[in-house]
CSV table of C-alpha atoms in Angstrom, one decimal:
chain,number,residue,atom,x,y,z
A,1,MET,CA,-7.1,-36.8,49.2
A,2,LYS,CA,-6.8,-40.1,47.4
A,3,LYS,CA,-9.7,-42.3,46.3
A,4,GLU,CA,-9.6,-45.7,44.7
A,5,CYS,CA,-10.8,-45.8,41.1
A,6,GLN,CA,-14.0,-47.9,40.9
A,7,ASP,CA,-13.0,-49.2,37.5
A,8,CYS,CA,-9.3,-50.1,37.7
A,9,GLY,CA,-8.3,-49.7,41.4
A,10,ALA,CA,-5.7,-47.0,40.7
A,11,ASP,CA,-5.4,-44.0,43.1
A,12,ILE,CA,-7.3,-40.9,42.0
A,13,ASN,CA,-6.2,-37.6,43.5
A,14,VAL,CA,-9.1,-35.4,44.6
A,15,PRO,CA,-7.8,-31.9,45.2
A,16,ASP,CA,-8.6,-30.3,48.6
A,17,ASP,CA,-10.4,-27.4,47.0
A,18,ALA,CA,-12.5,-29.5,44.6
A,19,LEU,CA,-16.3,-29.0,44.9
A,20,VAL,CA,-19.1,-31.5,44.9
A,21,GLY,CA,-20.1,-31.9,41.3
A,22,GLU,CA,-16.6,-31.5,39.8
A,23,ILE,CA,-15.3,-34.3,37.6
A,24,VAL,CA,-12.1,-36.2,38.5
A,25,THR,CA,-10.4,-38.5,36.0
A,26,CYS,CA,-8.5,-41.7,36.8
A,27,PRO,CA,-4.8,-41.2,35.7
A,28,ASP,CA,-4.5,-44.9,34.8
A,29,CYS,CA,-7.7,-45.9,33.0
A,30,GLY,CA,-9.2,-42.5,32.1
A,31,ALA,CA,-12.6,-43.1,33.7
A,32,ASP,CA,-14.4,-40.0,34.8
A,33,PHE,CA,-16.1,-39.7,38.2
A,34,GLU,CA,-18.2,-37.0,39.7
A,35,ILE,CA,-17.6,-36.0,43.3
A,36,ALA,CA,-20.9,-37.0,44.9
A,37,SER,CA,-20.1,-35.8,48.4
A,38,LYS,CA,-17.3,-34.4,50.4
A,39,ALA,CA,-16.7,-33.9,54.1
A,40,GLN,CA,-13.5,-33.3,56.1
A,41,ASN,CA,-11.7,-36.5,55.3
A,42,MET,CA,-14.4,-38.3,53.3
A,43,VAL,CA,-15.1,-38.1,49.7
A,44,GLU,CA,-17.5,-40.2,47.6
A,45,LEU,CA,-17.3,-40.6,43.9
A,46,LYS,CA,-19.9,-41.8,41.4
A,47,PRO,CA,-19.5,-42.6,37.7
A,48,ALA,CA,-19.8,-39.3,35.7
A,49,GLU,CA,-22.4,-38.9,33.0
A,50,SER,CA,-21.0,-39.3,29.5
A,51,VAL,CA,-21.1,-36.3,27.2
A,52,GLY,CA,-24.6,-35.8,25.8
A,53,GLU,CA,-25.5,-34.6,22.4
A,54,ASP,CA,-27.1,-31.5,24.0
A,55,TRP,CA,-24.1,-30.6,26.1
A,56,GLY,CA,-22.5,-27.3,25.8
A,57,GLN,CA,-23.3,-23.7,26.0
B,1,MET,CA,-30.0,-11.0,52.5
B,2,VAL,CA,-30.2,-12.4,49.0
B,3,GLU,CA,-29.3,-16.0,48.5
B,4,LEU,CA,-27.9,-17.1,45.2
B,5,CYS,CA,-28.4,-20.6,43.9
B,6,ILE,CA,-26.1,-22.1,41.2
B,7,LEU,CA,-27.8,-25.0,39.5
B,8,TYR,CA,-25.3,-27.3,37.9
B,9,ASP,CA,-25.1,-30.8,36.6
B,10,LYS,CA,-21.3,-30.8,36.1
B,11,VAL,CA,-19.1,-28.2,37.8
B,12,ARG,CA,-16.9,-26.5,35.3
B,13,PHE,CA,-14.4,-23.6,35.6
B,14,GLU,CA,-17.3,-21.2,35.2
B,15,GLU,CA,-19.5,-22.5,38.0
B,16,LYS,CA,-16.6,-22.8,40.4
B,17,SER,CA,-15.4,-19.3,39.7
B,18,ILE,CA,-18.9,-17.8,40.2
B,19,TYR,CA,-19.3,-19.8,43.5
B,20,ASP,CA,-15.9,-18.7,44.8
B,21,ARG,CA,-16.4,-15.1,43.8
B,22,ALA,CA,-19.8,-15.0,45.4
B,23,LEU,CA,-18.5,-16.3,48.7
B,24,LYS,CA,-15.6,-13.7,48.6
B,25,LYS,CA,-18.3,-11.0,48.1
B,26,GLY,CA,-20.0,-12.3,51.2
B,27,ILE,CA,-23.1,-13.5,49.3
B,28,LYS,CA,-24.9,-16.5,50.6
B,29,THR,CA,-24.6,-19.0,47.8
B,30,ARG,CA,-25.6,-22.6,47.4
B,31,MET,CA,-24.7,-25.1,44.7
B,32,THR,CA,-27.5,-27.4,43.8
B,33,ASP,CA,-27.3,-30.5,41.6
B,34,ALA,CA,-29.9,-30.2,38.8
B,35,LYS,CA,-29.9,-34.0,38.6
B,36,SER,CA,-31.2,-34.3,42.1
B,37,ILE,CA,-34.4,-32.2,41.7
B,38,THR,CA,-37.9,-33.5,41.3
B,39,ILE,CA,-40.9,-31.3,40.8
B,40,SER,CA,-44.7,-32.0,40.5
B,41,THR,CA,-47.7,-30.0,39.5
B,42,ASP,CA,-48.5,-29.8,43.2
B,43,SER,CA,-45.0,-28.6,44.2
B,44,LYS,CA,-44.8,-25.3,46.1
B,45,ARG,CA,-41.9,-22.9,46.0
B,46,LYS,CA,-41.3,-23.2,49.8
B,47,GLU,CA,-40.7,-26.9,49.4
B,48,LEU,CA,-37.5,-26.3,47.4
B,49,ALA,CA,-34.5,-24.7,49.0
B,50,LEU,CA,-33.3,-22.8,45.9
B,51,GLY,CA,-32.6,-19.4,47.4
B,52,ASP,CA,-33.9,-16.1,46.0
B,53,VAL,CA,-32.4,-16.2,42.5
B,54,ILE,CA,-31.2,-19.1,40.5
B,55,LEU,CA,-28.4,-19.2,37.9
B,56,GLN,CA,-29.2,-22.1,35.6
B,57,ARG,CA,-25.8,-23.5,34.6
B,58,SER,CA,-26.6,-27.0,33.5
B,59,ILE,CA,-24.3,-28.3,30.8
B,60,SER,CA,-27.2,-30.4,29.3
B,61,HIS,CA,-29.3,-28.0,27.3
B,62,PHE,CA,-32.6,-29.9,27.6
B,63,ARG,CA,-32.1,-30.6,31.3
B,64,GLY,CA,-31.5,-26.9,32.0
B,65,LEU,CA,-34.3,-25.8,29.8
B,66,TYR,CA,-37.1,-28.0,31.2
B,67,LEU,CA,-35.9,-27.6,34.7
B,68,THR,CA,-36.1,-23.9,34.2
B,69,ALA,CA,-39.7,-24.2,33.0
B,70,CYS,CA,-40.5,-26.1,36.2
B,71,ILE,CA,-38.8,-23.7,38.6
B,72,GLU,CA,-40.3,-20.7,36.9
B,73,PHE,CA,-43.7,-22.4,37.3
B,74,LEU,CA,-42.9,-22.4,41.1
B,75,GLY,CA,-42.3,-18.6,40.9
B,76,PHE,CA,-38.5,-18.5,41.1
B,77,SER,CA,-36.4,-16.0,39.2
B,78,VAL,CA,-34.1,-17.9,36.9
B,79,ILE,CA,-31.2,-16.5,34.9
B,80,ASN,CA,-31.7,-17.0,32.0
B,81,ARG,CA,-35.4,-17.3,31.6
B,82,PHE,CA,-37.0,-20.3,29.9
B,83,LYS,CA,-37.9,-18.3,26.8
B,84,VAL,CA,-34.4,-17.1,26.4
B,85,GLY,CA,-33.0,-20.6,26.8
B,86,GLU,CA,-35.5,-22.0,24.3
B,87,THR,CA,-34.5,-19.4,21.7
B,88,CYS,CA,-30.8,-19.4,22.2
B,89,GLY,CA,-30.5,-23.2,22.4
B,90,ASN,CA,-32.0,-23.5,19.0
B,91,LYS,CA,-30.1,-22.0,16.0
B,92,LEU,CA,-33.3,-21.9,13.9
B,93,LEU,CA,-35.3,-19.9,16.5
B,94,THR,CA,-32.2,-17.7,17.1
B,95,SER,CA,-31.9,-16.8,13.4
B,96,LEU,CA,-35.6,-16.1,13.1
B,97,THR,CA,-35.5,-13.9,16.2
B,98,LEU,CA,-32.4,-11.9,15.0
B,99,ALA,CA,-33.9,-11.4,11.6
B,100,LYS,CA,-37.3,-10.3,13.1
B,101,HIS,CA,-35.4,-7.7,15.2
B,102,LYS,CA,-33.3,-6.6,12.2
B,103,VAL,CA,-30.0,-7.6,13.9
B,104,PRO,CA,-27.4,-8.3,11.1
B,105,THR,CA,-27.1,-12.1,10.8
B,106,PRO,CA,-25.8,-14.5,8.1
B,107,LYS,CA,-28.3,-15.6,5.5
B,108,SER,CA,-29.8,-18.9,6.7
B,109,TYR,CA,-32.1,-21.3,5.0
B,110,PHE,CA,-34.4,-23.9,6.6
B,111,ALA,CA,-35.5,-27.1,4.8
B,112,TYR,CA,-37.6,-30.0,6.1
B,113,SER,CA,-36.5,-32.9,4.0
B,114,ALA,CA,-33.2,-34.2,2.5
B,115,GLY,CA,-34.5,-33.4,-1.1
B,116,ALA,CA,-35.4,-29.8,-0.2
B,117,ALA,CA,-32.1,-29.3,1.6
B,118,MET,CA,-30.2,-30.4,-1.5
B,119,GLU,CA,-32.3,-28.2,-3.6
B,120,VAL,CA,-31.5,-25.2,-1.4
B,121,ILE,CA,-27.8,-26.1,-1.5
B,122,ASN,CA,-27.7,-26.4,-5.3
B,123,ARG,CA,-29.6,-23.2,-5.7
B,124,THR,CA,-27.3,-21.2,-3.4
B,125,GLY,CA,-24.1,-22.8,-4.6
B,126,PHE,CA,-21.0,-24.0,-2.8
B,127,PRO,CA,-19.6,-23.5,-0.2
B,128,VAL,CA,-22.4,-23.5,2.4
B,129,VAL,CA,-22.5,-24.5,6.1
B,130,LEU,CA,-24.8,-27.1,7.5
B,131,LYS,CA,-25.5,-26.8,11.2
B,132,PRO,CA,-27.6,-28.9,13.6
B,133,ILE,CA,-30.4,-26.7,15.1
B,134,VAL,CA,-29.5,-27.9,18.6
B,135,GLY,CA,-25.9,-28.5,19.6
B,136,SER,CA,-22.8,-26.8,20.9
B,137,TRP,CA,-19.0,-26.7,20.8
B,138,GLY,CA,-19.2,-26.7,17.0
B,139,ARG,CA,-20.4,-30.4,16.9
B,140,GLY,CA,-22.0,-31.3,13.6
B,141,VAL,CA,-21.2,-27.9,12.0
B,142,TYR,CA,-19.9,-28.8,8.5
B,143,PRO,CA,-18.7,-26.7,5.6
B,144,LEU,CA,-20.1,-28.3,2.4
B,145,ARG,CA,-17.8,-27.5,-0.4
B,146,ASP,CA,-19.1,-29.8,-3.2
B,147,GLU,CA,-22.2,-31.8,-4.1
B,148,GLU,CA,-20.7,-35.2,-3.3
B,149,VAL,CA,-19.8,-34.2,0.3
B,150,ALA,CA,-23.2,-32.5,0.7
B,151,ASN,CA,-25.0,-35.6,-0.4
B,152,MET,CA,-23.0,-37.8,2.0
B,153,ILE,CA,-23.6,-35.6,5.0
B,154,ILE,CA,-27.3,-35.2,4.3
B,155,GLU,CA,-27.6,-39.0,3.9
B,156,MET,CA,-25.9,-39.4,7.3
B,157,ARG,CA,-28.3,-37.0,8.8
B,158,GLU,CA,-31.3,-38.9,7.3
B,159,GLU,CA,-30.1,-42.2,8.7
B,160,ASN,CA,-29.6,-40.8,12.2
B,161,ASP,CA,-32.4,-41.5,14.7
B,162,ASN,CA,-32.5,-37.9,16.0
B,163,PRO,CA,-35.7,-36.3,14.5
B,164,LEU,CA,-34.1,-32.8,14.9
B,165,GLY,CA,-31.4,-34.0,12.5
B,166,ARG,CA,-33.9,-34.0,9.7
B,167,ILE,CA,-34.5,-30.3,10.1
B,168,TYR,CA,-31.9,-28.7,7.9
B,169,TYR,CA,-30.3,-25.4,8.8
B,170,ILE,CA,-28.1,-24.2,5.9
B,171,GLN,CA,-26.1,-21.0,6.2
B,172,GLU,CA,-24.1,-19.0,3.8
B,173,MET,CA,-20.4,-19.3,4.3
B,174,VAL,CA,-19.4,-15.8,5.6
B,175,GLN,CA,-16.2,-14.4,4.1
B,176,ARG,CA,-14.5,-13.7,7.4
B,177,PRO,CA,-10.9,-13.7,8.8
B,178,PRO,CA,-10.0,-17.0,10.6
B,179,ARG,CA,-11.5,-15.8,13.8
B,180,ASP,CA,-14.9,-14.7,15.3
B,181,LEU,CA,-15.9,-12.6,18.2
B,182,ARG,CA,-17.4,-13.7,21.5
B,183,CYS,CA,-19.1,-10.9,23.6
B,184,ILE,CA,-20.1,-11.6,27.2
B,185,VAL,CA,-23.2,-9.7,27.8
B,186,VAL,CA,-24.5,-9.3,31.4
B,187,GLY,CA,-27.7,-7.3,31.7
B,188,ASP,CA,-27.3,-4.0,29.9
B,189,GLU,CA,-23.6,-4.2,29.4
B,190,VAL,CA,-20.9,-5.9,27.2
B,191,ILE,CA,-18.5,-7.1,30.0
B,192,ALA,CA,-15.8,-8.6,27.8
B,193,ALA,CA,-15.1,-9.3,24.1
B,194,VAL,CA,-12.6,-11.7,22.8
B,195,TYR,CA,-11.5,-12.9,19.3
B,196,ARG,CA,-11.5,-16.6,18.9
B,197,TYR,CA,-8.9,-17.9,16.4
B,198,SER,CA,-9.4,-21.4,15.0
B,199,ALA,CA,-6.8,-24.0,15.7
B,200,GLU,CA,-4.5,-25.3,13.0
B,201,ASN,CA,-6.3,-27.5,10.5
B,202,GLU,CA,-9.6,-26.5,12.0
B,203,TRP,CA,-12.1,-24.2,10.4
B,204,ARG,CA,-14.4,-23.7,13.5
B,205,THR,CA,-13.3,-21.2,16.1
B,206,ASN,CA,-14.8,-22.8,19.2
B,207,VAL,CA,-12.5,-22.9,22.2
B,208,ALA,CA,-13.8,-26.5,22.7
B,209,ARG,CA,-12.2,-27.2,19.3
B,210,GLY,CA,-8.8,-25.8,20.3
B,211,GLY,CA,-9.6,-22.2,19.3
B,212,LYS,CA,-7.4,-19.6,21.0
B,213,ALA,CA,-8.8,-16.5,22.6
B,214,GLU,CA,-7.4,-13.0,22.4
B,215,ASN,CA,-8.8,-9.8,24.0
B,216,ALA,CA,-10.8,-7.7,21.6
B,217,PRO,CA,-11.7,-4.0,21.9
B,218,ILE,CA,-15.3,-3.3,22.7
B,219,THR,CA,-16.0,-0.8,19.9
B,220,ASN,CA,-19.2,1.2,19.7
B,221,GLU,CA,-20.4,-0.9,16.7
B,222,LEU,CA,-19.7,-4.2,18.6
B,223,GLU,CA,-21.4,-3.0,21.7
B,224,GLU,CA,-24.5,-1.8,19.8
B,225,ILE,CA,-25.0,-5.0,17.8
B,226,ALA,CA,-24.2,-7.3,20.7
B,227,MET,CA,-26.7,-5.5,22.9
B,228,ARG,CA,-29.4,-5.5,20.2
B,229,ALA,CA,-28.9,-9.2,19.7
B,230,ALA,CA,-29.1,-9.9,23.5
B,231,ARG,CA,-32.2,-7.8,23.9
B,232,ALA,CA,-33.8,-9.5,20.9
B,233,VAL,CA,-33.7,-12.9,22.6
B,234,GLY,CA,-34.9,-11.5,25.9
B,235,GLY,CA,-31.6,-10.5,27.7
B,236,GLY,CA,-29.8,-11.9,30.7
B,237,VAL,CA,-26.3,-13.4,30.9
B,238,LEU,CA,-25.4,-14.3,27.3
B,239,GLY,CA,-22.5,-15.1,25.0
B,240,VAL,CA,-23.1,-13.3,21.7
B,241,ASP,CA,-21.0,-14.7,18.8
B,242,LEU,CA,-20.3,-12.5,15.8
B,243,MET,CA,-18.4,-12.8,12.5
B,244,GLU,CA,-16.6,-10.0,10.7
B,245,ASP,CA,-18.0,-10.0,7.1
B,246,LYS,CA,-15.7,-8.3,4.7
B,247,GLN,CA,-18.5,-6.3,3.1
B,248,ARG,CA,-21.3,-6.1,5.6
B,249,GLY,CA,-19.4,-5.7,8.9
B,250,LEU,CA,-20.4,-7.5,12.0
B,251,LEU,CA,-23.0,-10.4,11.8
B,252,VAL,CA,-24.4,-12.2,14.8
B,253,HIS,CA,-24.5,-15.9,14.2
B,254,GLU,CA,-25.2,-17.4,17.6
B,255,ILE,CA,-26.2,-16.5,21.1
B,256,ASN,CA,-25.2,-18.8,24.0
B,257,ASN,CA,-27.5,-19.2,26.9
B,258,THR,CA,-25.2,-20.9,29.4
B,259,VAL,CA,-22.1,-19.0,28.4
B,260,GLU,CA,-18.7,-20.5,28.9
B,261,PHE,CA,-16.1,-17.8,29.7
B,262,ARG,CA,-12.9,-19.7,30.6
B,263,GLY,CA,-11.2,-18.6,27.4
B,264,ALA,CA,-12.4,-15.0,27.7
B,265,SER,CA,-11.4,-14.8,31.4
B,266,THR,CA,-7.8,-15.7,30.6
B,267,VAL,CA,-7.3,-12.8,28.2
B,268,SER,CA,-9.8,-10.2,29.4
B,269,SER,CA,-9.2,-8.1,32.5
B,270,ALA,CA,-12.9,-8.0,33.2
B,271,ASP,CA,-14.2,-9.8,36.3
B,272,ILE,CA,-16.9,-11.8,34.5
B,273,ALA,CA,-18.0,-13.9,37.5
B,274,SER,CA,-18.4,-10.8,39.6
B,275,ALA,CA,-20.5,-9.1,37.0
B,276,ILE,CA,-22.8,-12.1,36.7
B,277,ILE,CA,-23.2,-12.2,40.5
B,278,ASP,CA,-24.0,-8.5,40.8
B,279,TYR,CA,-26.6,-8.8,38.0
B,280,SER,CA,-28.2,-11.8,39.7
B,281,VAL,CA,-28.5,-10.0,43.0
B,282,ALA,CA,-29.9,-6.9,41.3
B,283,VAL,CA,-32.6,-9.1,39.6
B,284,VAL,CA,-34.0,-10.0,43.1
B,285,LYS,CA,-33.9,-6.5,44.3
B,286,LYS,CA,-35.9,-5.2,41.3
C-alpha cells in the first residue's frame, strides 16, 4: 500500500503485513512515520517520535 | 482463555514476532499503544482493556517503568514487574543488587561530583570505563584511557542539563576478548546465549553499534551465573550480559529489562518469542 509522505510528498510503501505501531521511513527524505491505524485499504501515518535518551533495552 | 497484552510505543522486530507467534499458538493477543493510555488514582482495572497479563515492551525506559507502576496499581500482572524494571534500567542499582547477592560483577565506583569522579579515576588508574547510569545501546559508554580525555568527558557531563549525568558510574576495564555474552532468561531458564562481537573500530559489543551475534553454548557455569543474576533482580524475561574476564571467569555487567533478541534469534535455534509467551501465560495461571 502506498502513502504520501507528509514532509516531501514522495510515495512511502507500507507493507501489507505491517502492524499498527511500526515505523515506516520515506525513501526520499528519510522522515519516519508511525502507522497510526490500518484497515483493509486505508492506512494512516503520524510523525514518529524521535529517539529519546532513555530508549533501548 | 488467557488474553495477552503487548504494550508498545514503537513496534520492533521483537514485538512483532511475539504477536505473530502468539496468534499462531491460538492465544488471544492484543497490541496496545502505551502512548495512548491515561490512568488516574480513581481508575479501576475493569476500565482498561489490557487482558490478563501484560508484556511491557515500551522502548522508552521511563514511559515503560512508570506505566508499569500505574498498571500494577490497578492489579494487573506485568512482565517485568516495576521493581525489576527500576533496578535493571539503572546501572548503579543493578551493580549494587548484583554485589549484594554475591553475583560476580566488574568492580564499579560511584561518585557524586566531578571532583570526586576524577579522584576515583586517578586513584584506580587508567583505563577505566565511564557509563551513564540510565541508557542503552552503549550510548555514553566511554573508555577513559588518559587524564586529558577523562577531564574532557567529565566536563561535558557537568555541562549537560541531565541531573543523572552528574552521578558518575566508573567501572574497571575488564580484560576480556573482543566479545561479550548475552543470555536470554525466561523465568527459570536460559533460553538462548549468544556471543556479541564488536564491530570494526568499535570497542562496544552492542548489536545497536554494529556488533555481530554468534551462537554460544549454554555451559553449566553460564547458566548458573545468569540465573543467579536474573533472580537477584527479581526475575522475569531478561537479557543478562556477561563478560569473560581472563582471571575471574564470567562477570555480569548488565541486565536488560526489555530485552531485544533480534540478533540472538538469527543465530540461535531457540524459539525465544514462544518461550516468552508460554511464560506469560503461565504467570496468569499461577
